[in-house]
Amino acid sequence: MNNLNTEVTFAGLKLKNPIVISSSGLTETVDKVKILEKCGAGAVVLKSLFEEQIMMNVDKDMSLNDNDYPEAQDFLRNFITTDHVNKYIDLIRDCKAQCSIPIIASINCHTQRNWTDFAKKIEEAGADALEVNIMLVDTSKEFTFGASEKLYIDILSTLKKTVSIPVIIKMSKQFSNIVSLVNQLQHNDVNGAVLFNRPYCPDINIEEMDFHPGPIFTEPAAFNETLRWVGIVSGMVPKMDLAASTGIHTGENLIKILLAGAHVAQICSVIYREGPDYIGEMLSTLHEWMKKQGYENIEQFRGSMNFANFEDENYYERTQFMKYFSNKDSFPPR
Ligand SMILES: Cc1cc2nc3c(=O)[nH]c(=O)nc-3n(C[C@H](O)[C@H](O)[C@H](O)COP(=O)(O)O)c2cc1C
């Protein structure tokens, strides 16, 4: 095990191993981040600061409108009275002072308002990189096709002009051509892409006839769609560093996503469920497998099963279950 090297680089950062804890409540305090580091995390992405929180801080004079709904007023008051922005800057500073793994800050946004200037403060606080999670559910009937892609490119190219730390995009999978968008982001010097973000989803309670939150955590079945796109994008846009996110729950998933071409794997739900010691279990699985296969470092196999290497076989592009339904008496395998 001693001659095994699990170091990786992602978006210009050096990590001792490819496990990154993704932005969530798991990374909202310095104490939690220290535990994650102690348990073996290669890097962390801090809990996101939201565009609205930054804008509230930018526009301190903003007064509450009497016509606003009471709930909205409570919500806004909470944003104004709690100094989220300065707390976030303190979190970055504390993590940098007390941890040695890379600390990636995160902003959740959906417009290109002047919150982007705030990225400079994140850089000054010492963050090693900035991850931007652009969340859009556009329901406008007059929507212009291509507007979401343009927004991504505009926000990311503005940020690249604002800061000199690496800038990473955490992407939605709801695009008609993910490869083309990643390619254009790469040409705009974006340093890394996270495939994919995961939006909060609604559910309906049929007894109470009310809306409830959908599942907060992912299920293992979410992994294969992530695998598909990491494999394709890694083959098609090899210059973009990739972090895989959504559905990575086991050491085997970690190995598969590296084979498909990811530089790192971001994990969240599984750590909520299993606790931070599970990082060590996933790493042991990786070590044992590398040893068995005779690999000494990750670059020896990373991407070896991506789309560029398996294009002819159509493994990554196949979308139909034809093979399993061609015989009407057969069921798909369990
Ligand atoms: C409780 C919780 C809080 C989260 N908060 C954030 C957040 O602040 N910013 C963000 O970009 N993603 C957030 N996420 C999404 C995760 O970072 C991750 O993208 C998603 O859970 C999919 O990864 P997984 O399958 O490993 O859970 C959150 C997820 C959970 C479960």
Short mmCIF file of C-alpha atoms and ligand atoms in Angstrom, two decimals:
data_model
loop_
_atom_site.label_atom_id
_atom_site.label_comp_id
_atom_site.label_asym_id
_atom_site.label_seq_id
_atom_site.Cartn_x
_atom_site.Cartn_y
_atom_site.Cartn_z
CA MET A 1 0.00 0.00 0.00
CA ASN A 2 3.00 2.29 0.64
CA ASN A 3 3.98 2.64 -2.99
CA LEU A 4 0.41 3.57 -3.96
CA ASN A 5 -0.03 7.18 -4.89
CA THR A 6 -3.61 8.44 -4.90
CA GLU A 7 -2.73 12.11 -5.47
CA VAL A 8 -4.75 13.88 -8.14
CA THR A 9 -4.99 17.35 -9.57
CA PHE A 10 -8.32 19.00 -10.18
CA ALA A 11 -8.80 22.53 -11.49
CA GLY A 12 -5.20 23.35 -10.69
CA LEU A 13 -5.48 22.08 -7.09
CA LYS A 14 -3.36 19.26 -5.70
CA LEU A 15 -5.35 16.73 -3.66
CA LYS A 16 -3.96 13.81 -1.67
CA ASN A 17 -6.80 11.63 -2.98
CA PRO A 18 -9.82 12.02 -5.28
CA ILE A 19 -12.55 12.24 -2.62
CA VAL A 20 -14.09 15.69 -2.28
CA ILE A 21 -16.92 16.38 0.15
CA SER A 22 -19.51 18.34 -1.76
CA SER A 23 -21.16 21.56 -0.72
CA SER A 24 -23.78 20.87 1.97
CA GLY A 25 -24.42 21.06 5.69
CA LEU A 26 -21.48 18.67 6.04
CA THR A 27 -19.13 21.55 5.30
CA GLU A 28 -20.87 24.46 7.01
CA THR A 29 -18.52 24.83 10.03
CA VAL A 30 -14.79 24.65 10.54
CA ASP A 31 -15.22 21.86 13.10
CA LYS A 32 -17.04 19.68 10.60
CA VAL A 33 -14.42 20.39 7.94
CA LYS A 34 -11.64 19.42 10.37
CA ILE A 35 -13.35 16.06 11.02
CA LEU A 36 -13.72 15.45 7.29
CA GLU A 37 -10.02 16.22 6.79
CA LYS A 38 -9.07 13.90 9.66
CA CYS A 39 -11.20 11.12 8.13
CA GLY A 40 -9.27 11.44 4.87
CA ALA A 41 -11.14 13.86 2.57
CA GLY A 42 -8.96 15.13 -0.28
CA ALA A 43 -10.73 18.51 -0.33
CA VAL A 44 -14.03 20.09 0.67
CA VAL A 45 -16.48 22.42 -1.01
CA LEU A 46 -17.97 24.69 1.63
CA LYS A 47 -21.72 25.07 2.03
CA SER A 48 -22.96 27.53 -0.58
CA LEU A 49 -23.54 31.18 -0.08
CA PHE A 50 -26.58 32.23 -2.07
CA GLU A 51 -26.69 35.05 -4.58
CA GLU A 52 -29.61 36.56 -2.64
CA GLN A 53 -27.53 36.66 0.53
CA ILE A 54 -24.76 38.52 -1.27
CA MET A 55 -27.18 40.96 -2.87
CA MET A 56 -28.77 41.73 0.51
CA ASN A 57 -25.35 42.62 1.78
CA VAL A 58 -24.53 44.71 -1.29
CA ASP A 59 -27.80 46.60 -0.94
CA LYS A 60 -27.94 47.17 2.81
CA ASP A 61 -30.37 50.08 2.30
CA MET A 62 -32.95 47.83 0.84
CA SER A 63 -36.13 48.37 2.84
CA LEU A 64 -38.86 45.85 3.32
CA ASN A 65 -41.94 46.60 1.33
CA ASP A 66 -45.21 46.64 3.28
CA ASN A 67 -46.85 44.87 0.39
CA ASP A 68 -44.56 41.88 0.70
CA TYR A 69 -46.08 38.71 2.09
CA PRO A 70 -45.38 38.30 5.84
CA GLU A 71 -43.42 35.10 5.07
CA ALA A 72 -41.31 36.95 2.55
CA GLN A 73 -40.66 39.74 5.05
CA ASP A 74 -39.53 37.20 7.67
CA PHE A 75 -37.27 35.59 5.15
CA LEU A 76 -35.73 38.89 4.05
CA ARG A 77 -35.38 40.11 7.64
CA ASN A 78 -33.48 36.95 8.45
CA PHE A 79 -31.13 37.56 5.54
CA ILE A 80 -30.53 41.16 6.60
CA THR A 81 -30.14 40.62 10.34
CA THR A 82 -27.89 37.58 9.98
CA ASP A 83 -24.61 38.60 8.51
CA HIS A 84 -24.29 35.58 6.25
CA VAL A 85 -21.70 37.13 4.05
CA ASN A 86 -19.18 38.04 6.76
CA LYS A 87 -19.79 34.70 8.45
CA TYR A 88 -18.95 33.00 5.19
CA ILE A 89 -15.72 34.95 4.83
CA ASP A 90 -14.84 33.97 8.42
CA LEU A 91 -15.59 30.32 7.61
CA ILE A 92 -13.15 30.40 4.69
CA ARG A 93 -10.46 32.09 6.82
CA ASP A 94 -10.93 29.64 9.72
CA CYS A 95 -10.84 26.59 7.45
CA LYS A 96 -7.69 27.86 5.76
CA ALA A 97 -6.05 28.55 9.12
CA GLN A 98 -6.96 25.19 10.68
CA CYS A 99 -6.89 22.71 7.77
CA SER A 100 -4.35 21.82 5.14
CA ILE A 101 -6.59 20.30 2.45
CA PRO A 102 -7.87 22.57 -0.36
CA ILE A 103 -10.89 24.65 0.65
CA ILE A 104 -13.27 25.41 -2.20
CA ALA A 105 -15.84 28.15 -1.65
CA SER A 106 -19.26 27.85 -3.27
CA ILE A 107 -21.82 30.32 -4.58
CA ASN A 108 -25.31 29.31 -5.62
CA CYS A 109 -26.75 31.68 -8.20
CA HIS A 110 -29.26 32.06 -10.99
CA THR A 111 -28.63 35.52 -12.49
CA GLN A 112 -25.70 37.66 -13.50
CA ARG A 113 -26.37 40.58 -11.16
CA ASN A 114 -23.42 42.38 -9.59
CA TRP A 115 -22.90 39.70 -6.94
CA THR A 116 -19.95 38.57 -9.06
CA ASP A 117 -17.77 41.34 -7.53
CA PHE A 118 -18.10 39.52 -4.23
CA ALA A 119 -15.96 36.69 -5.60
CA LYS A 120 -12.96 38.96 -4.98
CA LYS A 121 -13.66 38.83 -1.22
CA ILE A 122 -13.74 35.03 -1.36
CA GLU A 123 -10.36 35.06 -3.04
CA GLU A 124 -8.96 37.53 -0.49
CA ALA A 125 -10.20 35.32 2.38
CA GLY A 126 -7.90 32.60 1.03
CA ALA A 127 -10.24 30.14 -0.72
CA ASP A 128 -8.28 27.81 -2.98
CA ALA A 129 -10.99 27.86 -5.66
CA LEU A 130 -14.54 29.01 -6.25
CA GLU A 131 -17.33 26.63 -7.29
CA VAL A 132 -20.40 28.20 -8.83
CA ASN A 133 -23.65 26.31 -8.78
CA ILE A 134 -26.06 27.81 -11.30
CA MET A 135 -29.60 26.65 -10.54
CA LEU A 136 -32.30 27.51 -13.03
CA VAL A 137 -35.85 26.28 -13.44
CA ASP A 138 -37.04 28.55 -16.23
CA THR A 139 -40.78 28.34 -16.84
CA SER A 140 -41.17 31.36 -19.11
CA LYS A 141 -43.20 30.65 -22.26
CA GLU A 142 -41.20 33.31 -24.07
CA PHE A 143 -37.89 31.71 -23.17
CA THR A 144 -35.25 32.07 -25.87
CA PHE A 145 -33.46 28.79 -26.55
CA GLY A 146 -29.79 29.13 -25.75
CA ALA A 147 -30.38 31.73 -23.01
CA SER A 148 -29.36 29.34 -20.20
CA GLU A 149 -26.15 28.39 -21.96
CA LYS A 150 -25.40 32.08 -22.55
CA LEU A 151 -26.02 32.84 -18.87
CA TYR A 152 -23.57 30.11 -17.85
CA ILE A 153 -20.91 31.45 -20.19
CA ASP A 154 -21.51 35.10 -19.18
CA ILE A 155 -21.34 34.39 -15.44
CA LEU A 156 -18.27 32.20 -15.70
CA SER A 157 -16.36 34.53 -18.01
CA THR A 158 -17.14 37.49 -15.72
CA LEU A 159 -15.85 35.52 -12.72
CA LYS A 160 -12.71 34.53 -14.59
CA LYS A 161 -12.00 38.25 -15.12
CA THR A 162 -12.73 39.00 -11.45
CA VAL A 163 -10.55 36.45 -9.64
CA SER A 164 -7.35 34.59 -10.29
CA ILE A 165 -8.16 31.48 -8.21
CA PRO A 166 -9.56 28.51 -10.18
CA VAL A 167 -13.25 28.80 -11.05
CA ILE A 168 -15.35 25.64 -11.22
CA ILE A 169 -18.87 25.28 -12.61
CA LYS A 170 -21.31 22.92 -10.90
CA MET A 171 -23.64 22.15 -13.79
CA SER A 172 -27.20 21.13 -14.30
CA LYS A 173 -27.72 18.10 -16.52
CA GLN A 174 -30.72 19.76 -18.16
CA PHE A 175 -29.09 20.93 -21.35
CA SER A 176 -29.65 19.67 -24.86
CA ASN A 177 -25.89 19.35 -25.41
CA ILE A 178 -23.76 19.09 -22.29
CA VAL A 179 -20.60 18.37 -24.30
CA SER A 180 -20.86 21.58 -26.29
CA LEU A 181 -21.51 23.68 -23.19
CA VAL A 182 -18.56 22.19 -21.31
CA ASN A 183 -16.41 22.72 -24.39
CA GLN A 184 -17.37 26.41 -24.58
CA LEU A 185 -16.77 26.86 -20.86
CA GLN A 186 -13.35 25.29 -21.28
CA HIS A 187 -12.60 27.74 -24.09
CA ASN A 188 -13.55 30.52 -21.64
CA ASP A 189 -10.83 29.21 -19.30
CA VAL A 190 -13.16 27.68 -16.72
CA ASN A 191 -10.90 25.39 -14.67
CA GLY A 192 -13.24 22.54 -13.81
CA ALA A 193 -16.79 21.24 -14.20
CA VAL A 194 -18.85 19.32 -11.66
CA LEU A 195 -21.27 16.90 -13.32
CA PHE A 196 -23.91 17.47 -11.88
CA ASN A 197 -25.72 19.64 -9.38
CA ARG A 198 -28.91 18.28 -7.88
CA PRO A 199 -31.89 20.58 -7.44
CA TYR A 200 -34.35 20.34 -4.60
CA CYS A 201 -37.45 18.55 -5.96
CA PRO A 202 -41.07 18.69 -4.83
CA ASP A 203 -43.34 15.84 -3.83
CA ILE A 204 -47.09 15.61 -3.13
CA ASN A 205 -48.63 14.08 -0.04
CA ILE A 206 -51.84 12.46 -1.32
CA GLU A 207 -53.42 12.23 2.17
CA GLU A 208 -52.83 15.82 3.21
CA MET A 209 -53.15 17.11 -0.39
CA ASP A 210 -50.11 19.24 0.21
CA PHE A 211 -46.59 19.68 -1.10
CA HIS A 212 -43.69 18.08 0.72
CA PRO A 213 -39.98 18.09 -0.03
CA GLY A 214 -38.86 15.30 -2.34
CA PRO A 215 -36.04 12.98 -1.23
CA ILE A 216 -33.11 15.00 0.14
CA PHE A 217 -30.50 12.30 -0.42
CA THR A 218 -29.68 10.46 -3.62
CA GLU A 219 -30.18 6.76 -4.21
CA PRO A 220 -27.46 4.51 -5.71
CA ALA A 221 -29.42 4.35 -9.00
CA ALA A 222 -28.51 7.99 -9.66
CA PHE A 223 -24.92 6.93 -10.27
CA ASN A 224 -25.27 5.55 -13.80
CA GLU A 225 -26.46 8.79 -15.38
CA THR A 226 -23.46 10.55 -13.80
CA LEU A 227 -21.23 7.77 -15.16
CA ARG A 228 -22.64 8.22 -18.66
CA TRP A 229 -21.94 11.94 -18.82
CA VAL A 230 -18.55 11.86 -17.12
CA GLY A 231 -17.50 9.15 -19.60
CA ILE A 232 -18.74 11.14 -22.60
CA VAL A 233 -17.49 14.59 -21.54
CA SER A 234 -14.11 13.21 -20.47
CA GLY A 235 -13.68 11.68 -23.92
CA MET A 236 -14.96 14.69 -25.86
CA VAL A 237 -13.50 17.59 -23.83
CA PRO A 238 -10.30 16.11 -22.38
CA LYS A 239 -8.91 19.53 -21.42
CA MET A 240 -11.69 20.17 -18.89
CA ASP A 241 -11.04 18.82 -15.40
CA LEU A 242 -14.08 16.94 -14.16
CA ALA A 243 -15.58 16.32 -10.75
CA ALA A 244 -18.32 13.72 -10.71
CA SER A 245 -21.24 14.34 -8.38
CA THR A 246 -24.59 12.64 -7.75
CA GLY A 247 -25.01 9.03 -6.78
CA ILE A 248 -21.42 8.16 -5.83
CA HIS A 249 -22.06 5.93 -2.83
CA THR A 250 -19.34 3.25 -2.77
CA GLY A 251 -15.64 2.66 -3.32
CA GLU A 252 -16.61 0.74 -6.47
CA ASN A 253 -18.48 3.84 -7.76
CA LEU A 254 -15.33 5.87 -7.08
CA ILE A 255 -13.19 3.48 -9.15
CA LYS A 256 -15.73 3.41 -12.01
CA ILE A 257 -16.00 7.21 -12.18
CA LEU A 258 -12.21 7.53 -12.30
CA LEU A 259 -12.10 4.94 -15.11
CA ALA A 260 -14.73 7.03 -16.91
CA GLY A 261 -12.42 10.05 -16.67
CA ALA A 262 -13.32 12.06 -13.56
CA HIS A 263 -10.40 13.74 -11.82
CA VAL A 264 -12.25 13.68 -8.48
CA ALA A 265 -15.50 12.39 -7.02
CA GLN A 266 -17.72 14.62 -4.90
CA ILE A 267 -19.74 12.82 -2.26
CA CYS A 268 -22.52 14.01 0.02
CA SER A 269 -25.56 11.75 0.65
CA VAL A 270 -23.45 8.74 1.56
CA ILE A 271 -21.56 10.73 4.22
CA TYR A 272 -24.82 11.98 5.70
CA ARG A 273 -25.98 8.36 5.87
CA GLU A 274 -22.78 6.55 6.88
CA GLY A 275 -20.75 9.24 8.67
CA PRO A 276 -17.29 10.64 7.86
CA ASP A 277 -15.40 7.39 8.60
CA TYR A 278 -16.90 6.04 5.40
CA ILE A 279 -14.36 8.16 3.47
CA GLY A 280 -11.67 5.75 4.73
CA GLU A 281 -13.70 2.72 3.61
CA MET A 282 -14.07 4.13 0.10
CA LEU A 283 -10.34 4.87 -0.05
CA SER A 284 -9.49 1.34 1.15
CA THR A 285 -11.58 -0.11 -1.66
CA LEU A 286 -9.67 2.09 -4.12
CA HIS A 287 -6.29 1.08 -2.64
CA GLU A 288 -7.11 -2.64 -2.71
CA TRP A 289 -8.32 -2.45 -6.28
CA MET A 290 -5.27 -0.49 -7.46
CA LYS A 291 -3.02 -3.02 -5.77
CA LYS A 292 -4.86 -5.94 -7.38
CA GLN A 293 -4.70 -4.32 -10.82
CA GLY A 294 -1.05 -3.35 -10.43
CA TYR A 295 -1.59 0.41 -10.61
CA GLU A 296 0.71 2.71 -8.69
CA ASN A 297 -1.05 5.98 -9.39
CA ILE A 298 -4.43 7.19 -10.59
CA GLU A 299 -3.27 8.70 -13.88
CA GLN A 300 -2.35 5.17 -15.01
CA PHE A 301 -6.04 4.29 -15.34
CA ARG A 302 -8.06 7.53 -15.12
CA GLY A 303 -10.18 7.91 -18.25
CA SER A 304 -9.07 4.57 -19.72
CA MET A 305 -12.75 3.60 -20.10
CA ASN A 306 -14.09 6.94 -21.30
CA PHE A 307 -15.99 7.68 -24.49
CA ALA A 308 -12.81 8.33 -26.51
CA ASN A 309 -11.62 4.80 -25.80
CA PHE A 310 -14.96 3.02 -26.15
CA GLU A 311 -16.70 5.15 -28.80
CA ASP A 312 -17.34 2.31 -31.26
CA GLU A 313 -19.04 0.17 -28.68
CA ASN A 314 -21.75 2.75 -28.13
CA TYR A 315 -21.79 2.00 -24.40
CA TYR A 316 -22.16 5.59 -23.38
CA GLU A 317 -24.65 6.73 -26.03
CA ARG A 318 -27.11 3.87 -25.87
CA THR A 319 -30.42 5.13 -24.51
CA GLN A 320 -32.87 2.42 -25.49
CA PHE A 321 -33.51 -0.87 -23.78
CA MET A 322 -34.10 -2.55 -27.18
CA LYS A 323 -31.91 -5.53 -26.45
CA TYR A 324 -34.00 -6.46 -23.42
CA PHE A 325 -37.36 -6.02 -25.05
CA SER A 326 -36.63 -7.63 -28.43
CA ASN A 327 -37.87 -10.96 -27.05
CA LYS A 328 -41.41 -10.38 -25.79
CA ASP A 329 -41.17 -13.21 -23.24
CA SER A 330 -38.09 -11.91 -21.49
CA PHE A 331 -37.87 -9.52 -18.58
CA PRO A 332 -35.00 -7.10 -18.16
CA PRO A 333 -32.34 -8.59 -15.90
CA ARG A 334 -32.62 -7.72 -12.23
C1 LIG B 1 -28.63 18.50 2.94
C2 LIG B 1 -27.97 18.90 1.65
C3 LIG B 1 -27.54 20.21 1.50
C4 LIG B 1 -26.95 20.61 0.27
N1 LIG B 1 -26.52 21.91 0.13
C5 LIG B 1 -25.91 22.28 -1.03
C6 LIG B 1 -25.38 23.59 -1.19
O1 LIG B 1 -25.44 24.45 -0.31
N2 LIG B 1 -24.78 23.89 -2.37
C7 LIG B 1 -24.66 22.98 -3.39
O2 LIG B 1 -24.07 23.31 -4.43
N3 LIG B 1 -25.15 21.74 -3.26
C8 LIG B 1 -25.75 21.38 -2.12
N4 LIG B 1 -26.23 20.09 -1.98
C9 LIG B 1 -26.07 19.14 -3.09
C10 LIG B 1 -24.81 18.28 -2.92
O3 LIG B 1 -23.64 19.08 -2.91
C11 LIG B 1 -24.69 17.24 -4.05
O4 LIG B 1 -24.51 17.92 -5.28
C12 LIG B 1 -25.90 16.31 -4.16
O5 LIG B 1 -26.33 15.87 -2.88
C13 LIG B 1 -25.58 15.09 -5.03
O6 LIG B 1 -24.50 14.35 -4.51
P1 LIG B 1 -24.71 12.98 -3.69
O7 LIG B 1 -25.39 12.02 -4.59
O8 LIG B 1 -23.33 12.56 -3.27
O9 LIG B 1 -25.55 13.34 -2.50
C14 LIG B 1 -26.81 19.67 -0.78
C15 LIG B 1 -27.24 18.36 -0.59
C16 LIG B 1 -27.81 17.96 0.61
C17 LIG B 1 -28.23 16.53 0.77
#
